[in-house]
XYZ file of N, CA and C in Angstrom:
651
model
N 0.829 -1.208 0.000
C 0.000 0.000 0.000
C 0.868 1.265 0.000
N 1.924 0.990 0.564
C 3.009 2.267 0.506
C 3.032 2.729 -0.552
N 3.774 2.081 -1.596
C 4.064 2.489 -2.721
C 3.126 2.984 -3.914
N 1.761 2.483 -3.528
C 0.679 2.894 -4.340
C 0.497 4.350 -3.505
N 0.456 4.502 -2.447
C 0.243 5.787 -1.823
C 1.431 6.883 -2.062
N 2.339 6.377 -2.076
C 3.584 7.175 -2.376
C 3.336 7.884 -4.360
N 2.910 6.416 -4.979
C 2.814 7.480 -6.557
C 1.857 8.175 -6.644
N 0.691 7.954 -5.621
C -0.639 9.101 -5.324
C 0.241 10.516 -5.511
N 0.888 10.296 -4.297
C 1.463 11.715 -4.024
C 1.903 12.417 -5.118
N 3.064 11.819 -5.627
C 3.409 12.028 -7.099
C 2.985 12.885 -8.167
N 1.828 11.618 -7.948
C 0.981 11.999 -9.162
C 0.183 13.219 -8.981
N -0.493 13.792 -7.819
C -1.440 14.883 -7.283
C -0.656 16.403 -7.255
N 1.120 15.538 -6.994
C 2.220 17.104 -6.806
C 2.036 17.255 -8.673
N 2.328 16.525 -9.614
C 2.332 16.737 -11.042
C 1.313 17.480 -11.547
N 0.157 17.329 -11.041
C -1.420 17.509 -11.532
C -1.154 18.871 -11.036
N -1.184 19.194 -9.539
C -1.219 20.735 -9.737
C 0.185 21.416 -10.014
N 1.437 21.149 -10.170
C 2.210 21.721 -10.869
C 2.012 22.058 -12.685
N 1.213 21.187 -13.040
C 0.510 21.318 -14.363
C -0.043 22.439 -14.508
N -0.955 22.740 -13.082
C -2.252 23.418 -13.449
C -1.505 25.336 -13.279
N -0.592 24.889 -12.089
C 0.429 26.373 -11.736
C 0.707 26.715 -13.338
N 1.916 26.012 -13.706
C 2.646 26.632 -14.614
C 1.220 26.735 -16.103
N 0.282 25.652 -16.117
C -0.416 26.307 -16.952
C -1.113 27.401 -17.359
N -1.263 28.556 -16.118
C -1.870 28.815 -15.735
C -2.082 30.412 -16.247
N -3.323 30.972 -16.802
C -2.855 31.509 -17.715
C -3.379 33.268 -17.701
N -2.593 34.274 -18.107
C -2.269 35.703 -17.658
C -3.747 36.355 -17.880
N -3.942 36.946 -16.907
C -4.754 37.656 -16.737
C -5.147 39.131 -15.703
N -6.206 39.731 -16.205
C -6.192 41.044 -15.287
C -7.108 40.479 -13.765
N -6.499 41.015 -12.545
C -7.397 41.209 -11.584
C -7.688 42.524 -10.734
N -8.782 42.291 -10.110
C -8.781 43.805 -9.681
C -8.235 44.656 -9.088
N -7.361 43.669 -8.132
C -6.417 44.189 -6.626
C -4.654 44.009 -7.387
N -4.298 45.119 -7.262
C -2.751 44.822 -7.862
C -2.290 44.076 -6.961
N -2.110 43.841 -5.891
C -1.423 42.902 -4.809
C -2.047 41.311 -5.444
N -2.422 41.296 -6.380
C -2.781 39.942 -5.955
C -2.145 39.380 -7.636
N -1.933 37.922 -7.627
C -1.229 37.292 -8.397
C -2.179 37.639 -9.597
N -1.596 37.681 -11.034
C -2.520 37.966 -12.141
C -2.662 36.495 -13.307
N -2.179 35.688 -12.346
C -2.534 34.384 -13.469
C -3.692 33.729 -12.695
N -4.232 33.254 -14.076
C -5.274 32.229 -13.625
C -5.551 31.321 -13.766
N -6.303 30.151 -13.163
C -6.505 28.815 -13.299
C -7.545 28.371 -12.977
N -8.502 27.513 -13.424
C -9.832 26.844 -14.065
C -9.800 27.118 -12.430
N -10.731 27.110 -11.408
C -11.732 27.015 -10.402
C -11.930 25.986 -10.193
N -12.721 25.002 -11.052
C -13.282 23.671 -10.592
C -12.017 22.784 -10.813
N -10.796 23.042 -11.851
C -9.811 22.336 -11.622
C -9.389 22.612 -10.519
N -8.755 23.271 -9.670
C -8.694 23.488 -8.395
C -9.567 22.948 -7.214
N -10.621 22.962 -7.331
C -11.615 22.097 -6.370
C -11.437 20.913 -6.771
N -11.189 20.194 -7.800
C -11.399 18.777 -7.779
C -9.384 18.349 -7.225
N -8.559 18.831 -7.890
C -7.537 18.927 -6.830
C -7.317 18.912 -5.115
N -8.334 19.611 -4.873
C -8.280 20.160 -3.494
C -8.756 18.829 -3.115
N -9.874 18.070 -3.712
C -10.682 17.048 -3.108
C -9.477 16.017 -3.202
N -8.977 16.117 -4.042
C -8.074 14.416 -4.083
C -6.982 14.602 -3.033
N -6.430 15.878 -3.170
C -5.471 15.626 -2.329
C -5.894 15.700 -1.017
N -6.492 16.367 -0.411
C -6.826 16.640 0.718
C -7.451 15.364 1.492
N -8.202 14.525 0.789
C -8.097 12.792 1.146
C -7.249 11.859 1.163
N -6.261 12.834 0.550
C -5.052 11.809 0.881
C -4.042 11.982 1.822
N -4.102 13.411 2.388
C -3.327 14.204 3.719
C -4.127 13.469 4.768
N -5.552 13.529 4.571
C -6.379 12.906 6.292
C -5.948 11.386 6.247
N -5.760 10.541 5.041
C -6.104 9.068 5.039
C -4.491 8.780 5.402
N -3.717 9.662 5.047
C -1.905 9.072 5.202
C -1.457 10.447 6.700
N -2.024 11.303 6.900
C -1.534 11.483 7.992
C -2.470 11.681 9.769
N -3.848 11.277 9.106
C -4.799 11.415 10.017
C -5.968 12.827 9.937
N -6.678 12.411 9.862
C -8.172 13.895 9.445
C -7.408 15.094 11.130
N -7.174 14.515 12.096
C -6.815 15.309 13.230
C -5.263 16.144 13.166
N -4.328 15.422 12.118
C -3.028 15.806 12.095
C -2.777 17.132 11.695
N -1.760 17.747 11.758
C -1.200 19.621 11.689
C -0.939 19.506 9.967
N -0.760 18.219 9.268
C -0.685 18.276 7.945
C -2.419 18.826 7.521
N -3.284 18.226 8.195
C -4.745 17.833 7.811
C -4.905 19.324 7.689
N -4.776 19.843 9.081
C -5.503 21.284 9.708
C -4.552 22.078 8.688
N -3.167 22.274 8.824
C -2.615 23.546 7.767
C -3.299 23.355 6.075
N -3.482 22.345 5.784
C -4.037 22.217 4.634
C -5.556 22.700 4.519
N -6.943 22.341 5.309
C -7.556 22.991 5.686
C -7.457 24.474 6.074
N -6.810 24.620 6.283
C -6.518 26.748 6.500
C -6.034 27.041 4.943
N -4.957 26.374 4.498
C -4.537 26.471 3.058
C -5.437 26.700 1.838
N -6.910 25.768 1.883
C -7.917 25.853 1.070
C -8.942 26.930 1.587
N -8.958 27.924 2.632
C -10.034 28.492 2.909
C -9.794 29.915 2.175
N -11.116 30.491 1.525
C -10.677 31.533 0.442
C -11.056 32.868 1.097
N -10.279 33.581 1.078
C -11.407 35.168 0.932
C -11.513 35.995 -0.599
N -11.838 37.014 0.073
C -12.118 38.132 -1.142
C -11.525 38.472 -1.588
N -9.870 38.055 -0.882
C -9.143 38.853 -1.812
C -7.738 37.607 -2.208
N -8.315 36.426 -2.141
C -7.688 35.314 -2.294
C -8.234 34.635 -3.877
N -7.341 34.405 -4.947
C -6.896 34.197 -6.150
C -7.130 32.395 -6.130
N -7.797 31.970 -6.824
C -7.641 30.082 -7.142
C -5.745 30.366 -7.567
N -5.353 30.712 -8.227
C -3.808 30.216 -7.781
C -2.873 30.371 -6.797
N -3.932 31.136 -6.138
C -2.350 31.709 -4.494
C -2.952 30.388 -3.852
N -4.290 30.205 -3.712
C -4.961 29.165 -3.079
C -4.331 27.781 -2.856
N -4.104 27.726 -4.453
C -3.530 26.543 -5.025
C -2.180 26.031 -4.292
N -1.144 27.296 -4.819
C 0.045 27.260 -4.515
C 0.387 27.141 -2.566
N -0.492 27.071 -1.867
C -0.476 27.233 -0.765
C -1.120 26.030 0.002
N -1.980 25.317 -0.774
C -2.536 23.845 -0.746
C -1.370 23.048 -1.114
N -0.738 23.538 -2.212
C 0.370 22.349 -2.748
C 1.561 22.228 -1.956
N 1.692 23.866 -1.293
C 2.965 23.823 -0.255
C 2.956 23.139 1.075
N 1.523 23.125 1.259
C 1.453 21.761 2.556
C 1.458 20.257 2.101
N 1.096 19.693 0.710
C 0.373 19.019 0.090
C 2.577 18.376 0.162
N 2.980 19.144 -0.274
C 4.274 18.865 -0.652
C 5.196 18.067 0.704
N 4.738 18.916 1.383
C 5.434 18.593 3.113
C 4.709 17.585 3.793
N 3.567 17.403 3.467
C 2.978 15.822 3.641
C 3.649 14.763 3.174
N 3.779 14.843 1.877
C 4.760 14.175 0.870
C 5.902 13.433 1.370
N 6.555 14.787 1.523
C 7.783 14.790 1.974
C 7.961 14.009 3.365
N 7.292 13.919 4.440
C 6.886 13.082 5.644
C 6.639 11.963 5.498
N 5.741 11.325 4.645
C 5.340 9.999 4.517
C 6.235 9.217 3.925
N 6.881 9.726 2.759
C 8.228 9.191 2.322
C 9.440 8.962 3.376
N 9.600 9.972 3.854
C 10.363 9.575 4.630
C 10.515 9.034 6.128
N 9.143 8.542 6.360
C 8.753 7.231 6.777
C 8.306 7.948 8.664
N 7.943 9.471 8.502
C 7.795 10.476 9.907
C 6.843 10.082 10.269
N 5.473 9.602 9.527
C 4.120 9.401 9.705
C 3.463 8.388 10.195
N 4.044 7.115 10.173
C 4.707 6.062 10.468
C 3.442 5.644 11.931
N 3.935 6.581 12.940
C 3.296 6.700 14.453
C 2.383 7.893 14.259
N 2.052 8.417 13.646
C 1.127 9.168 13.646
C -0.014 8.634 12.723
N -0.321 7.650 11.959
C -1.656 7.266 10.646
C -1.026 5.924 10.470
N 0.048 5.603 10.317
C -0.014 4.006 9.285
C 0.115 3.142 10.472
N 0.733 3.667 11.668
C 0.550 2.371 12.626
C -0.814 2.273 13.390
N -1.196 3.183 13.697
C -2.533 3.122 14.319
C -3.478 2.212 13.223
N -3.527 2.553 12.054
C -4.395 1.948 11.279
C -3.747 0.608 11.280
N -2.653 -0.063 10.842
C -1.959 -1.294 11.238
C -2.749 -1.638 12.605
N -2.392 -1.157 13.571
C -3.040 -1.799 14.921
C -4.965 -2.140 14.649
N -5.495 -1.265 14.492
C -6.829 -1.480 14.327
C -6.913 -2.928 12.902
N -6.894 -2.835 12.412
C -6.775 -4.074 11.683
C -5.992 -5.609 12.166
N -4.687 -5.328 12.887
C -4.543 -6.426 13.278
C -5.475 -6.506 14.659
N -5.824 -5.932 15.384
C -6.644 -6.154 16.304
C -7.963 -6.796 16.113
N -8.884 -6.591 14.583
C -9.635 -7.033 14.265
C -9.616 -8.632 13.208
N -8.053 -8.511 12.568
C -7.958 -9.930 12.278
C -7.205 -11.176 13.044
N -7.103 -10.720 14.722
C -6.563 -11.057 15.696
C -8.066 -11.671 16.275
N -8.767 -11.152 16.302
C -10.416 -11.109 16.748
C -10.875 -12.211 15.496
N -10.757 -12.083 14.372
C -11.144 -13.249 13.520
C -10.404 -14.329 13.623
N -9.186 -14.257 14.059
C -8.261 -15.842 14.208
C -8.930 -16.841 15.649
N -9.316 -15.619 16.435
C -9.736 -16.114 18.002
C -11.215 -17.136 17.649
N -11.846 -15.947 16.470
C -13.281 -16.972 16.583
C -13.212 -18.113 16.158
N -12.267 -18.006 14.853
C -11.790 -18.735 14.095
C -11.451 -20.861 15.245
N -10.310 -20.410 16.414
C -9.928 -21.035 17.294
C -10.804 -21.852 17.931
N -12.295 -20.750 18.229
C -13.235 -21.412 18.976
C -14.326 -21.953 18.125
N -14.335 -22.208 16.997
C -14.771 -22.612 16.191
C -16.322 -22.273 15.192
N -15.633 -20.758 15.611
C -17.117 -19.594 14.963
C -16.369 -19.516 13.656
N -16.693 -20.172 12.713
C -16.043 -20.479 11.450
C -16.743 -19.386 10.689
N -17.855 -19.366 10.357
C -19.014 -17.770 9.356
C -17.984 -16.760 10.253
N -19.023 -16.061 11.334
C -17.988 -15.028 11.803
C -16.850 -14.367 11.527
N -16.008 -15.604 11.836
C -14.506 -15.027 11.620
C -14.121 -14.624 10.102
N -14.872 -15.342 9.033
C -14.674 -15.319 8.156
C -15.227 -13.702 7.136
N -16.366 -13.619 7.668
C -16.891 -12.207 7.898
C -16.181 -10.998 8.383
N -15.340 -11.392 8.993
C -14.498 -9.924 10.058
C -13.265 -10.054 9.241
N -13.175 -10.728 8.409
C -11.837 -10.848 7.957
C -11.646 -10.188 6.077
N -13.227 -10.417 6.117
C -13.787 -9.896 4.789
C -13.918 -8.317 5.298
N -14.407 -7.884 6.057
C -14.709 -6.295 6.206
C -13.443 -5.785 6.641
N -12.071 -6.505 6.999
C -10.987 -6.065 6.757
C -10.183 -5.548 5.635
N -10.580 -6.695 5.072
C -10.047 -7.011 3.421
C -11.255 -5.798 2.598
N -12.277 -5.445 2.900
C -13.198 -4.451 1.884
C -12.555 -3.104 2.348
N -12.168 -3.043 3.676
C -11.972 -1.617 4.370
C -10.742 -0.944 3.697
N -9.927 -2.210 3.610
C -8.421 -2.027 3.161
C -8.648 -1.244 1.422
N -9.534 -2.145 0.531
C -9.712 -1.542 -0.683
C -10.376 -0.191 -0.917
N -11.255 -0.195 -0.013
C -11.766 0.904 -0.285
C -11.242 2.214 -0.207
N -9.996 2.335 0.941
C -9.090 3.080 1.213
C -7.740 3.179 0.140
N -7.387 1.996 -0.617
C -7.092 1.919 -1.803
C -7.819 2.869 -3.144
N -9.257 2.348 -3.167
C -9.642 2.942 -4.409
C -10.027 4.158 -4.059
N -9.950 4.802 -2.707
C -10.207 6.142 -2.605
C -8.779 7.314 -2.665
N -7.422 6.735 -2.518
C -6.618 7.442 -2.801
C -6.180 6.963 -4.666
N -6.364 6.180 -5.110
C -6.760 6.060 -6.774
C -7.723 6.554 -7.620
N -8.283 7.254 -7.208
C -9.625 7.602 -7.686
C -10.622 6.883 -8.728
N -10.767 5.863 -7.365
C -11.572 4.710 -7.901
C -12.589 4.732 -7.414
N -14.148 4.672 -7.449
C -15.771 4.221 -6.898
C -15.607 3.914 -5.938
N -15.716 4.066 -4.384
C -15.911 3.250 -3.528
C -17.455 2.174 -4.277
N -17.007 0.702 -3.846
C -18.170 -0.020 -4.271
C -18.155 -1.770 -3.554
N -18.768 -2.707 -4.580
C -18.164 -3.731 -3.974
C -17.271 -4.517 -3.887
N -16.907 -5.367 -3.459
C -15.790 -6.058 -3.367
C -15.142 -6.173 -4.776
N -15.898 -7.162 -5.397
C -15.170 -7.228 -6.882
C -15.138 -5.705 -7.622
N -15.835 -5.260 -7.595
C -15.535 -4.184 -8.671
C -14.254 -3.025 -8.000
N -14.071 -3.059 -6.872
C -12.702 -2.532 -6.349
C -11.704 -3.084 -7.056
N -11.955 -4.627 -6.624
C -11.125 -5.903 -7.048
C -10.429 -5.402 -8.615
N -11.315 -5.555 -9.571
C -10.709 -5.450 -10.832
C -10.337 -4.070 -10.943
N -10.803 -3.086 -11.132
C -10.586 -1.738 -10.954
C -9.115 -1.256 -10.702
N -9.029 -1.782 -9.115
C -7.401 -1.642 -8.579
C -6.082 -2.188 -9.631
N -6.709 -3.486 -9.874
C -5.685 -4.503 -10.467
C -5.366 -3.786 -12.101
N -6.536 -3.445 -12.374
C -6.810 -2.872 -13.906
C -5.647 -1.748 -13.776
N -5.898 -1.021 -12.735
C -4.663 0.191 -12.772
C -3.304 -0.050 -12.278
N -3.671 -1.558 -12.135
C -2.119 -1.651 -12.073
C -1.459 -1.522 -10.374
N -2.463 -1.554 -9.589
C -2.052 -1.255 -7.793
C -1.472 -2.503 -7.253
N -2.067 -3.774 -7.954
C -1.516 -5.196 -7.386
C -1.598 -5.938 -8.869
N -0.862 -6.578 -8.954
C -1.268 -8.008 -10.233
C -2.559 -8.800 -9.804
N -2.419 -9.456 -10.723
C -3.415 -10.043 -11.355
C -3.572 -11.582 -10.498
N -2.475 -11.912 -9.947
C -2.502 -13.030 -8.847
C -3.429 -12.946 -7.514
N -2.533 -11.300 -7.393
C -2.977 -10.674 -6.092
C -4.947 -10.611 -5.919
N -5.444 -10.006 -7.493
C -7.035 -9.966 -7.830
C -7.277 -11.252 -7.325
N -7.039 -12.111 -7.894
C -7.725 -13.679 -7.702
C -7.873 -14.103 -6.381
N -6.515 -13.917 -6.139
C -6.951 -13.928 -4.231
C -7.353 -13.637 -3.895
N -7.676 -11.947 -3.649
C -9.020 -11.359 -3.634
C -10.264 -11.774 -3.867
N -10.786 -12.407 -4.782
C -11.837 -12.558 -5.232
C -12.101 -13.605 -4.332
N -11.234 -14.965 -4.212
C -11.292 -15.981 -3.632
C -11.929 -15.609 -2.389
N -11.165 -14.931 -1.540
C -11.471 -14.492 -0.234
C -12.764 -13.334 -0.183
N -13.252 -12.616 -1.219
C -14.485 -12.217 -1.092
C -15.680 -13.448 -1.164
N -15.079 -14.628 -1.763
C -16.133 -15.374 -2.745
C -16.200 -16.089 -1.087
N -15.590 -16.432 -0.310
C -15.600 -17.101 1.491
C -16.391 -16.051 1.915
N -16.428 -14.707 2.350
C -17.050 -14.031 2.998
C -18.133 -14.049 2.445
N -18.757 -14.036 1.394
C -20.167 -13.819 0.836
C -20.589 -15.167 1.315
N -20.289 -16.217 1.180
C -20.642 -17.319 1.495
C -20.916 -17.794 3.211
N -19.964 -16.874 3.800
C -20.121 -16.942 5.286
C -21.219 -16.072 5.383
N -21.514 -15.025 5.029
C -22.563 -13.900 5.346
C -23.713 -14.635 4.838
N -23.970 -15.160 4.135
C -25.156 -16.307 3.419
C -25.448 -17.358 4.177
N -24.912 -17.974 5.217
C -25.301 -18.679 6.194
C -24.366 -20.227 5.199
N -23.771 -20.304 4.485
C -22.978 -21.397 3.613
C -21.808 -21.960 3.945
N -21.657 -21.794 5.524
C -20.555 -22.215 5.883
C -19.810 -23.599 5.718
N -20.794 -24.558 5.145
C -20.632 -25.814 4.706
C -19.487 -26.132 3.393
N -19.405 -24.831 2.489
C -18.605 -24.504 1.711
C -17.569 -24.193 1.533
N -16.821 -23.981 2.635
C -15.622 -24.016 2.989
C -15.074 -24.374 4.268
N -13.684 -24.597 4.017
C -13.331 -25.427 5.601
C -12.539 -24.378 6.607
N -11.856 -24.652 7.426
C -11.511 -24.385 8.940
C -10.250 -23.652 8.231
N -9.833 -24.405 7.166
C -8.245 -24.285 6.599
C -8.525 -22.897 5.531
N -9.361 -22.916 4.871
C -9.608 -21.630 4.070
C -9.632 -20.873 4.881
N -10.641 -20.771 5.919
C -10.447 -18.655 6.511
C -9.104 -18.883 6.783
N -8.534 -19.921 7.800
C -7.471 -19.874 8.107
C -6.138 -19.273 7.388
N -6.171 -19.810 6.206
C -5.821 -19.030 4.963
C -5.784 -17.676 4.377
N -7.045 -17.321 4.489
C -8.003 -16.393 4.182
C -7.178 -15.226 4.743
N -7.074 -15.536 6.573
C -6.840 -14.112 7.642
C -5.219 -14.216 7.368
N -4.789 -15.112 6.921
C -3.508 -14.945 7.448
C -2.890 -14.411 5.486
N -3.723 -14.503 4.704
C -3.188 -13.722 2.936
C -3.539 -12.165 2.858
N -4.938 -12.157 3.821
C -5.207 -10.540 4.155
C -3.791 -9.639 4.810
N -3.465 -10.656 5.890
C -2.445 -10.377 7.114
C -1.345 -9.408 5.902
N -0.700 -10.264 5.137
C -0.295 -10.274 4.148
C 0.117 -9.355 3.086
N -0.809 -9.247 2.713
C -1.946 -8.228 2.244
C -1.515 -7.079 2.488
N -2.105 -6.571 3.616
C -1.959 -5.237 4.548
C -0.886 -4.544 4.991
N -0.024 -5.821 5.055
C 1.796 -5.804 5.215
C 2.308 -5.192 4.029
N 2.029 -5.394 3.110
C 2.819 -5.570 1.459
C 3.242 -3.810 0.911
């Protein structure tokens, strides 16, 4: 997930460095204020991608989250490119943090902990022989994980499979990685269906410990 989150970044610093230098001469009313300009709604749909990707990689509560939030707030006498350029300058120093691995204890381990805590909780039921269950908690691990995927890709949040191919289609995991996926959605639907007859003790078993995996990667 790192590395798909890391070319997010990348890719979002490119998009509005595009939109800066594209950005094109014009009159405004206030001489103090910058005289180039740039599309508006390109800027809002910028603001949206990145700014989900500052709360999801450094926490919605973090000083990256909040300066970026102050960064996007406009007045009257605030320009879509000073805006911009001032979103991207926090947008950049986020960047710059997660790469170099600062964020770590502040967003990626906490979220690490909450997940292994919950596929720690599916191995236990798993033990005592709540076979559906566990298999279920291990699936809303595995959906939580994608969805947080296809939301820094700008992919549909949706269901399982259509994350599934979607992700793989762009190239976030191979095509091995999909199948497994699917496999392990195709157990949880079947546990949530009351079909527990359909698979054995050894599949979730499987199952929690390829997610485990998974989440690691």
């Amino acid at each position: 997930m790192t590395n798909s989150l890391t070319r997010r970044f990348d890719e979002l610093v490119e998009q509005a460095k595009v939109l800066t230098d594209t950005a094109q001469r014009g009159k405004v009313q206030y001489a103090d204020l910058s005289d180039r300009k740039v599309d508006g709604n390109a800027v809002l749909n910028w603001q949206a991608k990145a700014g989900s990707l500052v709360k999801l990689t450094c926490g919605e509560k973090s000083e990256h989250a909040r300066l970026f939030q102050a960064a996007s707030e406009r007045s009257m006498y605030t320009s879509n490119i000073q805006m911009l350029e001032r979103m991207l300058s926090v947008f950049e120093a986020a960047r710059e943090d997660f790469k170099g691995g600062y964020l770590n204890s502040v967003r990626a381990l906490v979220q690490a902990e909450v997940f292994s805590s919950e596929l720690d909780q599916a191995r236990e039921l798993l033990d005592k022989g709540y076979l559906a269950p566990s298999a279920v908690i291990a699936g809303v691990v595995l959906e939580t994980h994608l969805q947080e995927l296809s939301q820094v890709n700008d992919i549909p949040a949706g269901k399982i499979e259509a994350m599934n191919v979607a992700l793989a289609k762009k190239g976030i995991y191979n095509v091995l990685r999909q199948k497994q996926i699917t496999a392990h959605a195709d157990i949880r639907n079947k546990a949530a269906h009351g079909k527990a007859n359909e698979f054995s003790v050894g599949d979730v078993k499987a199952m929690i410990e390829d997610i485990e995996r998974f989440l690691a990667g």
